[in-house]
Tab-separated table of C-alpha atoms in Angstrom:
chain	number	residue	atom	x	y	z
A	680	MET	CA	-0.055	-0.142	-0.006
A	681	GLY	CA	2.780	2.416	0.661
A	682	GLY	CA	4.026	2.179	-2.818
A	683	ALA	CA	0.666	3.056	-4.400
A	684	CYS	CA	0.496	6.063	-2.263
A	685	LEU	CA	3.890	7.058	-2.947
A	686	ALA	CA	2.630	6.698	-6.704
A	687	VAL	CA	-0.414	8.698	-6.344
A	688	ALA	CA	1.570	11.620	-4.333
A	689	TYR	CA	3.951	11.615	-7.279
A	690	LYS	CA	1.157	11.754	-9.761
A	691	THR	CA	-1.521	13.765	-8.508
A	692	LYS	CA	-2.158	17.387	-8.920
A	693	ASN	CA	-4.294	17.755	-5.910
A	694	LEU	CA	-2.090	19.344	-2.835
A	695	SER	CA	-4.159	17.692	-0.238
A	696	LEU	CA	-4.340	14.270	-1.794
A	697	LYS	CA	-0.769	14.420	-2.064
A	698	GLN	CA	-0.119	15.058	1.548
A	699	SER	CA	-2.338	12.700	2.501
A	700	ALA	CA	-0.886	10.024	0.168
A	701	LYS	CA	2.302	11.004	1.732
A	702	ALA	CA	1.674	10.678	5.138
A	703	ALA	CA	-0.175	7.390	4.473
A	704	ALA	CA	2.819	5.828	2.676
A	705	ALA	CA	5.005	6.381	5.434
A	706	SER	CA	2.521	4.941	8.252
A	707	ALA	CA	2.357	1.986	5.714
A	708	ILE	CA	5.580	1.385	5.217
A	709	PHE	CA	7.116	2.187	8.560
A	710	ALA	CA	4.488	1.327	10.996
A	711	GLY	CA	2.311	-1.341	9.339
A	712	VAL	CA	-0.440	1.144	9.928
A	713	THR	CA	-2.766	0.537	6.375
A	714	GLU	CA	-5.943	2.241	7.157
A	715	PRO	CA	-5.023	6.150	6.391
A	716	ALA	CA	-3.612	4.574	2.957
A	717	LEU	CA	-6.542	2.250	2.510
A	718	TYR	CA	-9.371	4.308	3.417
A	719	GLY	CA	-7.830	7.990	2.495
A	720	VAL	CA	-6.574	7.225	-0.621
A	721	LEU	CA	-6.775	3.621	-1.916
A	722	VAL	CA	-10.469	3.315	-1.905
A	723	ARG	CA	-11.008	6.733	-3.011
A	724	LEU	CA	-9.490	6.463	-6.315
A	725	LYS	CA	-9.924	2.537	-6.687
A	726	ARG	CA	-7.240	1.675	-9.419
A	727	PRO	CA	-4.438	2.171	-6.912
A	728	LEU	CA	-6.139	-0.297	-4.824
A	729	PHE	CA	-6.331	-2.856	-7.406
A	730	ALA	CA	-2.687	-2.134	-8.280
A	731	THR	CA	-1.695	-3.144	-4.482
A	732	MET	CA	-4.006	-6.426	-4.621
A	733	ILE	CA	-2.058	-7.238	-7.876
A	734	THR	CA	1.182	-6.416	-5.977
A	735	GLY	CA	0.033	-8.392	-2.835
A	736	PHE	CA	-0.589	-11.584	-5.293
A	737	ILE	CA	2.528	-11.590	-6.821
A	738	ILE	CA	4.635	-10.988	-3.929
A	739	GLY	CA	2.657	-13.197	-1.878
A	740	GLY	CA	3.110	-15.769	-4.410
A	741	LEU	CA	6.805	-15.213	-4.388
A	742	ALA	CA	7.031	-15.486	-0.765
A	743	GLY	CA	4.949	-18.816	-0.772
A	744	MET	CA	7.432	-20.267	-3.394
A	745	LEU	CA	10.528	-19.027	-1.292
A	746	GLY	CA	8.981	-20.643	1.794
A	747	VAL	CA	8.741	-17.612	3.552
A	748	VAL	CA	6.400	-17.649	6.731
A	749	SER	CA	5.583	-15.634	9.803
A	750	TYR	CA	6.807	-16.895	12.924
A	751	SER	CA	4.763	-13.975	14.990
A	752	LEU	CA	1.729	-12.133	14.490
A	753	ALA	CA	2.596	-8.235	13.941
A	754	ALA	CA	1.186	-5.919	11.195
A	755	PRO	CA	3.924	-6.549	8.341
A	756	SER	CA	5.925	-3.300	7.931
A	757	LEU	CA	9.558	-2.549	7.591
A	758	LEU	CA	10.176	-2.392	11.416
A	759	THR	CA	8.540	-5.833	11.923
A	760	SER	CA	9.870	-7.492	9.071
A	761	VAL	CA	11.911	-9.686	11.712
A	762	GLN	CA	8.787	-11.624	12.221
A	763	PHE	CA	9.866	-13.685	8.937
A	764	PHE	CA	13.328	-14.410	9.722
A	765	ASN	CA	14.236	-18.120	10.552
A	766	VAL	CA	17.508	-18.541	12.561
A	767	GLU	CA	17.952	-21.753	11.111
A	768	HIS	CA	17.715	-20.890	7.562
A	769	THR	CA	19.572	-17.660	7.402
A	770	MET	CA	18.706	-17.181	3.700
A	771	THR	CA	15.093	-16.106	5.010
A	772	VAL	CA	16.964	-12.964	6.074
A	773	VAL	CA	17.900	-12.191	2.314
A	774	TRP	CA	14.512	-13.122	0.919
A	775	VAL	CA	12.331	-11.105	3.254
A	776	LEU	CA	14.358	-7.889	2.544
A	777	GLY	CA	14.466	-8.881	-1.085
A	778	LEU	CA	10.874	-9.054	-1.265
A	779	ILE	CA	10.570	-5.807	0.916
A	780	ALA	CA	12.683	-3.969	-1.720
A	781	LEU	CA	10.583	-5.503	-4.485
A	782	THR	CA	7.162	-4.941	-2.891
A	783	ILE	CA	7.363	-0.816	-2.938
A	784	PRO	CA	8.548	-0.062	-6.498
A	785	LEU	CA	6.180	-2.879	-7.865
A	786	SER	CA	3.343	-1.251	-6.423
A	787	PHE	CA	4.707	2.219	-7.623
A	788	VAL	CA	5.282	1.209	-11.057
A	789	ILE	CA	1.631	-0.825	-11.517
A	790	THR	CA	-0.147	2.526	-10.009
A	791	LEU	CA	1.496	4.442	-12.391
A	792	VAL	CA	0.731	2.079	-15.361
A	793	MET	CA	-2.613	1.398	-14.129
A	794	GLY	CA	-3.231	5.344	-13.803
A	795	PHE	CA	-6.207	6.805	-11.834
A	796	GLU	CA	-8.532	9.364	-11.847
A	797	ASP	CA	-7.362	12.568	-9.884
A	798	ILE	CA	-9.862	14.119	-7.528
A	799	SER	CA	-10.340	17.800	-8.399
A	800	GLU	CA	-8.537	20.526	-5.961
A	801	ASN	CA	-11.770	22.221	-5.490
A	802	ALA	CA	-13.721	18.843	-4.462
A	803	ASN	CA	-14.417	18.689	-0.674
A	804	GLU	CA	-13.785	15.118	0.235
A	805	ASN	CA	-16.765	15.341	2.791
A	806	ASP	CA	-19.171	16.402	0.351
A	807	GLN	CA	-22.031	14.002	0.064
A	808	PRO	CA	-24.490	14.020	-2.911
A	809	ARG	CA	-27.485	15.741	-2.096
A	810	PRO	CA	-31.186	14.251	-2.675
A	811	ALA	CA	-32.543	16.308	-5.219
A	812	SER	CA	-35.721	17.376	-3.353
A	813	LEU	CA	-33.413	19.353	-1.355
A	814	SER	CA	-30.984	20.659	-3.334
A	815	ASN	CA	-32.617	24.155	-3.573
A	816	GLY	CA	-32.419	24.524	0.214
A	817	ASP	CA	-36.045	24.819	0.895
A	818	ALA	CA	-37.054	21.443	2.322
A	819	ALA	CA	-40.159	22.595	4.487
A	820	SER	CA	-41.888	23.326	0.718
A	821	GLN	CA	-40.582	20.080	-0.383
A	822	SER	CA	-41.660	17.797	2.414
A	823	PRO	CA	-44.382	15.177	1.557
A	824	LYS	CA	-47.765	16.154	2.621
A	825	PRO	CA	-48.805	14.285	6.001
A	826	ALA	CA	-51.286	11.331	5.823
A	827	LYS	CA	-54.910	12.249	6.891
A	828	VAL	CA	-55.810	9.775	9.786
A	829	LYS	CA	-59.656	8.957	10.059
């Protein structure tokens, strides 16, 4: 997710989205906290989310073929990568570091290749579509008439 957020920060013209994407990338890469990346950037733009899924499929497949497994329960991040090290097989250190080194640029490149529809600068992220009946601001005149009770 960090690589996709870095690609969004690199390509977007929206300064607010750029700032959010950089912060989300840092938290995803270094701390394993992916919620800001997922909900603040990837779900909003959709294609970077698909790029992240493709990257996860590729890297997960490679990790499985190389025999990399987790020996503890922790959110995967750069700082918690030691959870994948096996003291009996020192080559796992190389595989894990290699997969980490491949994950971020692969996600970055796939996101750039797939592209995304940029959010305009003046679009407010909290704006919700308003119902047509309330669009002119006069809710009282357009409210349904009360039913007659017999």
